[in-house]
Amino acid sequence: MPTTTAETLSLVTRNVSVAPLVLLSAVDHYNRTVQNKTKRRVVGVLLGQNDGKNVRVSNSFAVPFEEDEKDPSVWFLDHNYVESMNDMFKKVNAREKLVGWYHTGPKLRASDLEINELFKRYTPNPLLVIIDVQPKESGVPTDAYFAVEEIKDDGTTTSRTFVHTPSIIEAEEAEEIGVEHLLRDIRDVAVGTLSTRVTNQLQSLQGLHLRLRDIGAYLQKVLDGQLPVNHAILGNLQDVFNLLPNLSTPDDDSKLGSHELSHAMSIKTNDQLMAIYLSSLIRAITAFHDLIENKIQNRQQQDEKETKKEESNTKDEKKDGATAAANGEAKEGGEKEKPKKK
């Protein structure tokens, strides 16, 4: 059975983000090339940044590709075209480097490992993204994979295989504006916000149901011996289950037997509500603190203004008093110097 290596763990923990522009380009490439031939797929090159922990796919371009539908080992990919296009994209934006390739599967095929070996000429560890251009189920339409060496416990020769890594659709501010502009004609403006929120919740629950169904199918295949045991996957599933409330109900007729589910749900809900209550309380205290600080600053400014006003009034009174005293002294001196009449 295969064992998990350090390389596999490092690849699985990488964050892969795909820009909406890549999805639009892949869909346009598929619609222009395939022309209602559902068994065919298209292949392209992914451009972006890869710093070892995060892989950001920001751009892509199509590549001429042909394969025999009957014999999967017979395929053709124009690597000269890849090199020339890559050189031209470097002139436009040197930050976008070749990080991998994509195809419109919708699943992995036998020749993917050979194609992935071809892309190792341009990047040491190419990323494979399968883009579902005709999604029939809700969820993220991308699946990201890295190729690694599979080490076996029986000591046989290692082989290359793909490991799945989680991927998200992430857009920058300019891309979000463009996507919103495109979706403006698709969305029904007359629909209210409540119906939109309910629809989003329904789609999320449908996606969760599909993922749970995939997990159940995988565990059943492992139990039947059709797939080997992967301890990394089982560890992730155990972490997911540990976050869920205890839904098991005891068989004996104890006092807590009939209320075990409601008790567990109440504990989970109370923990979440406590976090919300504490955050609201902290926000209110912070707002009161800012309000008090603002009042103190306003009062200090008002006191400073009144102090300055009183000082200016005092100076004016002193100045008026000095002027009046000077005028009185001058008047008395004039009377004394006035000559007497004989």
PDB file of C-alpha atoms in Angstrom, residues 64-337:
ATOM      1  CA  PRO A  64      -2.935  22.809 -30.054  1.00  0.00           C
ATOM      2  CA  PHE A  65      -3.674  19.296 -28.826  1.00  0.00           C
ATOM      3  CA  GLU A  66      -4.875  16.086 -30.464  1.00  0.00           C
ATOM      4  CA  GLU A  67      -5.340  12.564 -29.124  1.00  0.00           C
ATOM      5  CA  ASP A  68      -6.709   9.252 -30.318  1.00  0.00           C
ATOM      6  CA  GLU A  69     -10.002   8.456 -28.634  1.00  0.00           C
ATOM      7  CA  LYS A  70      -9.448   4.695 -29.040  1.00  0.00           C
ATOM      8  CA  ASP A  71      -5.808   4.594 -27.952  1.00  0.00           C
ATOM      9  CA  PRO A  72      -5.071   6.980 -25.037  1.00  0.00           C
ATOM     10  CA  SER A  73      -1.304   6.570 -25.453  1.00  0.00           C
ATOM     11  CA  VAL A  74      -1.411   8.328 -28.843  1.00  0.00           C
ATOM     12  CA  TRP A  75      -1.505  12.103 -28.432  1.00  0.00           C
ATOM     13  CA  PHE A  76       0.150  15.227 -29.801  1.00  0.00           C
ATOM     14  CA  LEU A  77       0.950  18.529 -28.079  1.00  0.00           C
ATOM     15  CA  ASP A  78       2.817  21.303 -29.879  1.00  0.00           C
ATOM     16  CA  HIS A  79       5.607  22.128 -27.408  1.00  0.00           C
ATOM     17  CA  ASN A  80       7.171  24.599 -29.871  1.00  0.00           C
ATOM     18  CA  TYR A  81       3.960  26.620 -29.721  1.00  0.00           C
ATOM     19  CA  VAL A  82       4.117  26.524 -25.905  1.00  0.00           C
ATOM     20  CA  GLU A  83       7.672  27.893 -25.891  1.00  0.00           C
ATOM     21  CA  SER A  84       6.942  30.691 -28.365  1.00  0.00           C
ATOM     22  CA  MET A  85       3.749  31.775 -26.564  1.00  0.00           C
ATOM     23  CA  ASN A  86       5.493  31.618 -23.190  1.00  0.00           C
ATOM     24  CA  ASP A  87       8.257  33.905 -24.474  1.00  0.00           C
ATOM     25  CA  MET A  88       5.701  36.427 -25.744  1.00  0.00           C
ATOM     26  CA  PHE A  89       3.789  36.410 -22.449  1.00  0.00           C
ATOM     27  CA  LYS A  90       7.045  37.053 -20.599  1.00  0.00           C
ATOM     28  CA  LYS A  91       7.475  40.237 -22.618  1.00  0.00           C
ATOM     29  CA  VAL A  92       3.989  41.395 -21.666  1.00  0.00           C
ATOM     30  CA  ASN A  93       4.148  40.478 -17.962  1.00  0.00           C
ATOM     31  CA  ALA A  94       7.343  39.000 -16.556  1.00  0.00           C
ATOM     32  CA  ARG A  95       5.711  38.195 -13.204  1.00  0.00           C
ATOM     33  CA  GLU A  96       3.373  35.631 -14.767  1.00  0.00           C
ATOM     34  CA  LYS A  97       5.381  32.438 -15.154  1.00  0.00           C
ATOM     35  CA  LEU A  98       4.369  29.029 -16.406  1.00  0.00           C
ATOM     36  CA  VAL A  99       3.041  27.113 -13.381  1.00  0.00           C
ATOM     37  CA  GLY A 100       1.208  24.210 -15.025  1.00  0.00           C
ATOM     38  CA  TRP A 101      -1.463  23.181 -17.502  1.00  0.00           C
ATOM     39  CA  TYR A 102      -5.181  22.516 -17.689  1.00  0.00           C
ATOM     40  CA  HIS A 103      -7.612  20.339 -19.588  1.00  0.00           C
ATOM     41  CA  THR A 104     -11.388  19.948 -19.684  1.00  0.00           C
ATOM     42  CA  GLY A 105     -11.450  16.249 -18.606  1.00  0.00           C
ATOM     43  CA  PRO A 106     -13.861  16.195 -16.830  1.00  0.00           C
ATOM     44  CA  LYS A 107     -11.783  13.473 -15.108  1.00  0.00           C
ATOM     45  CA  LEU A 108      -8.181  12.301 -15.107  1.00  0.00           C
ATOM     46  CA  ARG A 109      -7.080  10.244 -18.108  1.00  0.00           C
ATOM     47  CA  ALA A 110      -4.347   7.711 -18.745  1.00  0.00           C
ATOM     48  CA  SER A 111      -2.148  10.082 -20.752  1.00  0.00           C
ATOM     49  CA  ASP A 112      -2.153  12.879 -18.166  1.00  0.00           C
ATOM     50  CA  LEU A 113       1.034  11.656 -16.493  1.00  0.00           C
ATOM     51  CA  GLU A 114       2.902  11.651 -19.817  1.00  0.00           C
ATOM     52  CA  ILE A 115       1.668  15.162 -20.651  1.00  0.00           C
ATOM     53  CA  ASN A 116       2.649  16.289 -17.160  1.00  0.00           C
ATOM     54  CA  GLU A 117       6.187  14.961 -17.745  1.00  0.00           C
ATOM     55  CA  LEU A 118       6.359  17.096 -20.901  1.00  0.00           C
ATOM     56  CA  PHE A 119       5.557  20.252 -18.918  1.00  0.00           C
ATOM     57  CA  LYS A 120       8.438  19.538 -16.560  1.00  0.00           C
ATOM     58  CA  ARG A 121      10.654  21.146 -19.202  1.00  0.00           C
ATOM     59  CA  TYR A 122       9.270  24.535 -18.192  1.00  0.00           C
ATOM     60  CA  THR A 123       8.551  24.149 -14.453  1.00  0.00           C
ATOM     61  CA  PRO A 124       9.886  21.571 -11.975  1.00  0.00           C
ATOM     62  CA  ASN A 125       6.531  20.676 -10.416  1.00  0.00           C
ATOM     63  CA  PRO A 126       3.692  21.523 -12.823  1.00  0.00           C
ATOM     64  CA  LEU A 127       0.164  22.020 -11.577  1.00  0.00           C
ATOM     65  CA  LEU A 128      -2.711  20.243 -13.328  1.00  0.00           C
ATOM     66  CA  VAL A 129      -6.133  21.877 -13.110  1.00  0.00           C
ATOM     67  CA  ILE A 130      -9.147  20.047 -14.536  1.00  0.00           C
ATOM     68  CA  ILE A 131     -11.820  22.596 -15.467  1.00  0.00           C
ATOM     69  CA  ASP A 132     -15.377  21.320 -15.826  1.00  0.00           C
ATOM     70  CA  VAL A 133     -16.799  23.460 -18.629  1.00  0.00           C
ATOM     71  CA  GLN A 134     -20.214  21.790 -18.418  1.00  0.00           C
ATOM     72  CA  PRO A 135     -20.884  21.426 -14.688  1.00  0.00           C
ATOM     73  CA  LYS A 136     -23.996  19.426 -13.896  1.00  0.00           C
ATOM     74  CA  GLU A 137     -23.533  19.671 -10.133  1.00  0.00           C
ATOM     75  CA  SER A 138     -23.085  22.644  -7.842  1.00  0.00           C
ATOM     76  CA  GLY A 139     -19.662  23.363  -6.411  1.00  0.00           C
ATOM     77  CA  VAL A 140     -16.241  24.580  -7.525  1.00  0.00           C
ATOM     78  CA  PRO A 141     -15.693  23.612 -11.213  1.00  0.00           C
ATOM     79  CA  THR A 142     -11.938  23.057 -10.756  1.00  0.00           C
ATOM     80  CA  ASP A 143      -9.851  20.151  -9.471  1.00  0.00           C
ATOM     81  CA  ALA A 144      -6.122  20.702  -8.843  1.00  0.00           C
ATOM     82  CA  TYR A 145      -3.509  17.936  -8.860  1.00  0.00           C
ATOM     83  CA  PHE A 146       0.242  17.518  -8.393  1.00  0.00           C
ATOM     84  CA  ALA A 147       2.243  14.508  -9.569  1.00  0.00           C
ATOM     85  CA  VAL A 148       4.357  12.736  -6.925  1.00  0.00           C
ATOM     86  CA  GLU A 149       6.285   9.503  -6.529  1.00  0.00           C
ATOM     87  CA  GLU A 150       4.185   6.780  -4.917  1.00  0.00           C
ATOM     88  CA  ILE A 151       6.247   4.723  -2.463  1.00  0.00           C
ATOM     89  CA  LYS A 152       4.930   1.214  -1.801  1.00  0.00           C
ATOM     90  CA  ASP A 153       5.339  -0.840   1.344  1.00  0.00           C
ATOM     91  CA  ASP A 154       6.092  -4.075  -0.499  1.00  0.00           C
ATOM     92  CA  GLY A 155       9.360  -2.640  -1.864  1.00  0.00           C
ATOM     93  CA  THR A 156       8.337  -2.620  -5.522  1.00  0.00           C
ATOM     94  CA  THR A 157       9.315   0.117  -7.954  1.00  0.00           C
ATOM     95  CA  THR A 158       7.855   3.542  -7.274  1.00  0.00           C
ATOM     96  CA  SER A 159       5.406   5.012  -9.753  1.00  0.00           C
ATOM     97  CA  ARG A 160       4.094   8.468 -10.515  1.00  0.00           C
ATOM     98  CA  THR A 161       0.577   9.349  -9.461  1.00  0.00           C
ATOM     99  CA  PHE A 162      -1.556  12.452  -8.963  1.00  0.00           C
ATOM    100  CA  VAL A 163      -2.507  13.796  -5.543  1.00  0.00           C
ATOM    101  CA  HIS A 164      -5.447  16.141  -5.155  1.00  0.00           C
ATOM    102  CA  THR A 165      -5.009  19.545  -3.553  1.00  0.00           C
ATOM    103  CA  PRO A 166      -7.856  21.938  -2.657  1.00  0.00           C
ATOM    104  CA  SER A 167      -8.520  24.849  -5.003  1.00  0.00           C
ATOM    105  CA  ILE A 168     -10.617  28.001  -4.783  1.00  0.00           C
ATOM    106  CA  ILE A 169     -11.891  30.623  -7.228  1.00  0.00           C
ATOM    107  CA  GLU A 170     -10.442  33.957  -6.129  1.00  0.00           C
ATOM    108  CA  ALA A 171     -10.680  37.258  -7.988  1.00  0.00           C
ATOM    109  CA  GLU A 172      -9.018  40.604  -7.529  1.00  0.00           C
ATOM    110  CA  GLU A 173     -10.988  43.830  -7.290  1.00  0.00           C
ATOM    111  CA  ALA A 174     -10.872  44.582 -11.015  1.00  0.00           C
ATOM    112  CA  GLU A 175     -11.877  41.017 -11.872  1.00  0.00           C
ATOM    113  CA  GLU A 176     -14.777  41.115  -9.422  1.00  0.00           C
ATOM    114  CA  ILE A 177     -16.112  44.235 -11.122  1.00  0.00           C
ATOM    115  CA  GLY A 178     -15.878  42.541 -14.520  1.00  0.00           C
ATOM    116  CA  VAL A 179     -17.587  39.372 -13.298  1.00  0.00           C
ATOM    117  CA  GLU A 180     -20.391  41.362 -11.672  1.00  0.00           C
ATOM    118  CA  HIS A 181     -20.864  43.245 -14.932  1.00  0.00           C
ATOM    119  CA  LEU A 182     -21.151  39.967 -16.841  1.00  0.00           C
ATOM    120  CA  LEU A 183     -23.588  38.483 -14.337  1.00  0.00           C
ATOM    121  CA  ARG A 184     -25.787  41.567 -14.427  1.00  0.00           C
ATOM    122  CA  ASP A 185     -27.594  40.322 -17.546  1.00  0.00           C
ATOM    123  CA  ILE A 186     -27.891  36.763 -16.196  1.00  0.00           C
ATOM    124  CA  ARG A 187     -29.417  37.507 -12.832  1.00  0.00           C
ATOM    125  CA  ASP A 188     -33.069  38.365 -12.479  1.00  0.00           C
ATOM    126  CA  VAL A 189     -33.271  41.874 -11.053  1.00  0.00           C
ATOM    127  CA  ALA A 190     -36.890  41.357  -9.974  1.00  0.00           C
ATOM    128  CA  VAL A 191     -35.904  38.582  -7.551  1.00  0.00           C
ATOM    129  CA  GLY A 192     -35.576  39.783  -3.967  1.00  0.00           C
ATOM    130  CA  THR A 193     -32.661  39.370  -1.650  1.00  0.00           C
ATOM    131  CA  LEU A 194     -34.444  36.738   0.469  1.00  0.00           C
ATOM    132  CA  SER A 195     -34.995  34.406  -2.476  1.00  0.00           C
ATOM    133  CA  THR A 196     -31.379  34.950  -3.546  1.00  0.00           C
ATOM    134  CA  ARG A 197     -30.109  34.009  -0.099  1.00  0.00           C
ATOM    135  CA  VAL A 198     -32.341  30.918   0.005  1.00  0.00           C
ATOM    136  CA  THR A 199     -31.096  29.888  -3.434  1.00  0.00           C
ATOM    137  CA  ASN A 200     -27.482  30.292  -2.345  1.00  0.00           C
ATOM    138  CA  GLN A 201     -28.133  28.234   0.780  1.00  0.00           C
ATOM    139  CA  LEU A 202     -29.782  25.521  -1.297  1.00  0.00           C
ATOM    140  CA  GLN A 203     -26.843  25.376  -3.681  1.00  0.00           C
ATOM    141  CA  SER A 204     -24.420  25.183  -0.769  1.00  0.00           C
ATOM    142  CA  LEU A 205     -26.359  22.307   0.786  1.00  0.00           C
ATOM    143  CA  GLN A 206     -26.443  20.500  -2.554  1.00  0.00           C
ATOM    144  CA  GLY A 207     -22.669  20.883  -2.874  1.00  0.00           C
ATOM    145  CA  LEU A 208     -22.219  19.588   0.692  1.00  0.00           C
ATOM    146  CA  HIS A 209     -24.438  16.598  -0.085  1.00  0.00           C
ATOM    147  CA  LEU A 210     -22.351  15.759  -3.156  1.00  0.00           C
ATOM    148  CA  ARG A 211     -19.120  15.948  -1.153  1.00  0.00           C
ATOM    149  CA  LEU A 212     -20.570  13.699   1.551  1.00  0.00           C
ATOM    150  CA  ARG A 213     -21.673  11.249  -1.108  1.00  0.00           C
ATOM    151  CA  ASP A 214     -18.142  11.202  -2.570  1.00  0.00           C
ATOM    152  CA  ILE A 215     -16.703  10.575   0.897  1.00  0.00           C
ATOM    153  CA  GLY A 216     -19.122   7.704   1.458  1.00  0.00           C
ATOM    154  CA  ALA A 217     -18.277   6.163  -1.902  1.00  0.00           C
ATOM    155  CA  TYR A 218     -14.541   6.421  -1.202  1.00  0.00           C
ATOM    156  CA  LEU A 219     -14.829   4.827   2.237  1.00  0.00           C
ATOM    157  CA  GLN A 220     -16.955   2.018   0.811  1.00  0.00           C
ATOM    158  CA  LYS A 221     -14.327   1.300  -1.860  1.00  0.00           C
ATOM    159  CA  VAL A 222     -11.605   1.272   0.782  1.00  0.00           C
ATOM    160  CA  LEU A 223     -13.690  -1.113   2.897  1.00  0.00           C
ATOM    161  CA  ASP A 224     -14.242  -3.405  -0.087  1.00  0.00           C
ATOM    162  CA  GLY A 225     -10.520  -3.415  -0.899  1.00  0.00           C
ATOM    163  CA  GLN A 226     -10.876  -1.622  -4.248  1.00  0.00           C
ATOM    164  CA  LEU A 227      -8.720   1.318  -3.079  1.00  0.00           C
ATOM    165  CA  PRO A 228      -5.705   1.341  -0.742  1.00  0.00           C
ATOM    166  CA  VAL A 229      -5.827   3.010   2.644  1.00  0.00           C
ATOM    167  CA  ASN A 230      -4.578   6.602   2.605  1.00  0.00           C
ATOM    168  CA  HIS A 231      -3.844   7.784   6.123  1.00  0.00           C
ATOM    169  CA  ALA A 232      -3.710  11.462   5.107  1.00  0.00           C
ATOM    170  CA  ILE A 233      -7.287  11.325   3.787  1.00  0.00           C
ATOM    171  CA  LEU A 234      -8.499   9.409   6.839  1.00  0.00           C
ATOM    172  CA  GLY A 235      -6.806  11.949   9.116  1.00  0.00           C
ATOM    173  CA  ASN A 236      -8.562  14.841   7.365  1.00  0.00           C
ATOM    174  CA  LEU A 237     -11.908  13.039   7.610  1.00  0.00           C
ATOM    175  CA  GLN A 238     -11.332  12.441  11.320  1.00  0.00           C
ATOM    176  CA  ASP A 239     -10.613  16.165  11.815  1.00  0.00           C
ATOM    177  CA  VAL A 240     -13.868  16.995  10.007  1.00  0.00           C
ATOM    178  CA  PHE A 241     -15.882  14.557  12.113  1.00  0.00           C
ATOM    179  CA  ASN A 242     -14.354  15.864  15.335  1.00  0.00           C
ATOM    180  CA  LEU A 243     -15.781  19.311  14.572  1.00  0.00           C
ATOM    181  CA  LEU A 244     -19.322  17.920  14.272  1.00  0.00           C
ATOM    182  CA  PRO A 245     -21.642  17.453  17.275  1.00  0.00           C
ATOM    183  CA  ASN A 246     -22.208  13.986  18.713  1.00  0.00           C
ATOM    184  CA  LEU A 247     -25.211  12.570  16.858  1.00  0.00           C
ATOM    185  CA  SER A 248     -25.105   9.065  18.337  1.00  0.00           C
ATOM    186  CA  THR A 249     -28.028   8.005  20.528  1.00  0.00           C
ATOM    187  CA  PRO A 250     -27.558   5.301  23.209  1.00  0.00           C
ATOM    188  CA  ASP A 251     -29.636   2.165  22.866  1.00  0.00           C
ATOM    189  CA  ASP A 252     -30.548   1.932  26.564  1.00  0.00           C
ATOM    190  CA  ASP A 253     -33.532   3.807  27.895  1.00  0.00           C
ATOM    191  CA  SER A 254     -31.575   6.281  29.987  1.00  0.00           C
ATOM    192  CA  LYS A 255     -32.720   9.725  30.886  1.00  0.00           C
ATOM    193  CA  LEU A 256     -30.383  11.324  28.374  1.00  0.00           C
ATOM    194  CA  GLY A 257     -31.000   8.696  25.703  1.00  0.00           C
ATOM    195  CA  SER A 258     -33.910  10.385  23.967  1.00  0.00           C
ATOM    196  CA  HIS A 259     -32.414  13.851  24.355  1.00  0.00           C
ATOM    197  CA  GLU A 260     -28.785  13.102  23.365  1.00  0.00           C
ATOM    198  CA  LEU A 261     -29.115  14.668  19.904  1.00  0.00           C
ATOM    199  CA  SER A 262     -30.868  17.813  21.111  1.00  0.00           C
ATOM    200  CA  HIS A 263     -28.395  18.125  23.992  1.00  0.00           C
ATOM    201  CA  ALA A 264     -25.391  17.895  21.657  1.00  0.00           C
ATOM    202  CA  MET A 265     -26.930  20.370  19.218  1.00  0.00           C
ATOM    203  CA  SER A 266     -27.717  22.738  22.083  1.00  0.00           C
ATOM    204  CA  ILE A 267     -24.118  22.622  23.315  1.00  0.00           C
ATOM    205  CA  LYS A 268     -22.798  23.310  19.815  1.00  0.00           C
ATOM    206  CA  THR A 269     -25.279  26.138  19.253  1.00  0.00           C
ATOM    207  CA  ASN A 270     -24.573  27.678  22.665  1.00  0.00           C
ATOM    208  CA  ASP A 271     -20.844  27.702  21.951  1.00  0.00           C
ATOM    209  CA  GLN A 272     -21.410  29.529  18.677  1.00  0.00           C
ATOM    210  CA  LEU A 273     -23.870  31.975  20.235  1.00  0.00           C
ATOM    211  CA  MET A 274     -21.444  32.648  23.083  1.00  0.00           C
ATOM    212  CA  ALA A 275     -18.764  33.640  20.575  1.00  0.00           C
ATOM    213  CA  ILE A 276     -21.263  35.916  18.807  1.00  0.00           C
ATOM    214  CA  TYR A 277     -22.370  37.435  22.139  1.00  0.00           C
ATOM    215  CA  LEU A 278     -18.804  38.122  23.233  1.00  0.00           C
ATOM    216  CA  SER A 279     -17.926  39.710  19.900  1.00  0.00           C
ATOM    217  CA  SER A 280     -21.041  41.932  20.078  1.00  0.00           C
ATOM    218  CA  LEU A 281     -20.219  42.884  23.653  1.00  0.00           C
ATOM    219  CA  ILE A 282     -16.643  43.783  22.773  1.00  0.00           C
ATOM    220  CA  ARG A 283     -17.853  45.806  19.798  1.00  0.00           C
ATOM    221  CA  ALA A 284     -20.326  47.717  22.010  1.00  0.00           C
ATOM    222  CA  ILE A 285     -17.662  48.427  24.653  1.00  0.00           C
ATOM    223  CA  THR A 286     -15.269  49.639  21.966  1.00  0.00           C
ATOM    224  CA  ALA A 287     -17.971  51.912  20.545  1.00  0.00           C
ATOM    225  CA  PHE A 288     -18.728  53.344  24.018  1.00  0.00           C
ATOM    226  CA  HIS A 289     -15.029  53.891  24.608  1.00  0.00           C
ATOM    227  CA  ASP A 290     -14.710  55.790  21.330  1.00  0.00           C
ATOM    228  CA  LEU A 291     -17.815  57.835  22.200  1.00  0.00           C
ATOM    229  CA  ILE A 292     -16.430  58.788  25.625  1.00  0.00           C
ATOM    230  CA  GLU A 293     -13.051  59.677  24.130  1.00  0.00           C
ATOM    231  CA  ASN A 294     -14.790  61.844  21.562  1.00  0.00           C
ATOM    232  CA  LYS A 295     -16.803  63.657  24.247  1.00  0.00           C
ATOM    233  CA  ILE A 296     -13.665  64.231  26.319  1.00  0.00           C
ATOM    234  CA  GLN A 297     -11.827  65.675  23.329  1.00  0.00           C
ATOM    235  CA  ASN A 298     -14.775  67.943  22.469  1.00  0.00           C
ATOM    236  CA  ARG A 299     -14.977  69.175  26.079  1.00  0.00           C
ATOM    237  CA  GLN A 300     -11.233  69.883  26.171  1.00  0.00           C
ATOM    238  CA  GLN A 301     -11.461  71.806  22.923  1.00  0.00           C
ATOM    239  CA  GLN A 302     -14.442  73.785  24.269  1.00  0.00           C
ATOM    240  CA  ASP A 303     -12.567  74.577  27.503  1.00  0.00           C
ATOM    241  CA  GLU A 304      -9.534  75.708  25.534  1.00  0.00           C
ATOM    242  CA  LYS A 305     -11.692  77.997  23.414  1.00  0.00           C
ATOM    243  CA  GLU A 306     -13.375  79.500  26.503  1.00  0.00           C
ATOM    244  CA  THR A 307      -9.993  79.991  28.194  1.00  0.00           C
ATOM    245  CA  LYS A 308      -8.605  81.773  25.158  1.00  0.00           C
ATOM    246  CA  LYS A 309     -11.735  83.911  24.963  1.00  0.00           C
ATOM    247  CA  GLU A 310     -11.480  84.920  28.639  1.00  0.00           C
ATOM    248  CA  GLU A 311      -7.791  85.759  28.225  1.00  0.00           C
ATOM    249  CA  SER A 312      -8.523  87.920  25.208  1.00  0.00           C
ATOM    250  CA  ASN A 313     -11.352  89.697  27.096  1.00  0.00           C
ATOM    251  CA  THR A 314      -9.034  90.334  30.067  1.00  0.00           C
ATOM    252  CA  LYS A 315      -6.370  91.764  27.779  1.00  0.00           C
ATOM    253  CA  ASP A 316      -8.946  94.046  26.137  1.00  0.00           C
ATOM    254  CA  GLU A 317     -10.185  95.288  29.532  1.00  0.00           C
ATOM    255  CA  LYS A 318      -6.643  96.024  30.696  1.00  0.00           C
ATOM    256  CA  LYS A 319      -5.917  97.823  27.463  1.00  0.00           C
ATOM    257  CA  ASP A 320      -9.087  99.942  27.758  1.00  0.00           C
ATOM    258  CA  GLY A 321      -8.268 100.760  31.401  1.00  0.00           C
ATOM    259  CA  ALA A 322      -4.738 101.850  30.522  1.00  0.00           C
ATOM    260  CA  THR A 323      -6.044 104.001  27.675  1.00  0.00           C
ATOM    261  CA  ALA A 324      -8.615 105.672  29.948  1.00  0.00           C
ATOM    262  CA  ALA A 325      -5.983 106.369  32.637  1.00  0.00           C
ATOM    263  CA  ALA A 326      -3.641 107.913  30.074  1.00  0.00           C
ATOM    264  CA  ASN A 327      -6.416 110.135  28.754  1.00  0.00           C
ATOM    265  CA  GLY A 328      -7.281 111.288  32.333  1.00  0.00           C
ATOM    266  CA  GLU A 329      -3.679 112.188  33.152  1.00  0.00           C
ATOM    267  CA  ALA A 330      -3.349 114.142  29.933  1.00  0.00           C
ATOM    268  CA  LYS A 331      -6.515 116.119  30.743  1.00  0.00           C
ATOM    269  CA  GLU A 332      -5.362 117.025  34.245  1.00  0.00           C
ATOM    270  CA  GLY A 333      -1.983 118.201  32.918  1.00  0.00           C
ATOM    271  CA  GLY A 334      -3.716 120.477  30.398  1.00  0.00           C
ATOM    272  CA  GLU A 335      -5.834 122.116  33.056  1.00  0.00           C
ATOM    273  CA  LYS A 336      -2.791 122.864  35.237  1.00  0.00           C
ATOM    274  CA  GLU A 337      -0.923 124.553  32.404  1.00  0.00           C
TER     275      GLU A 337
END
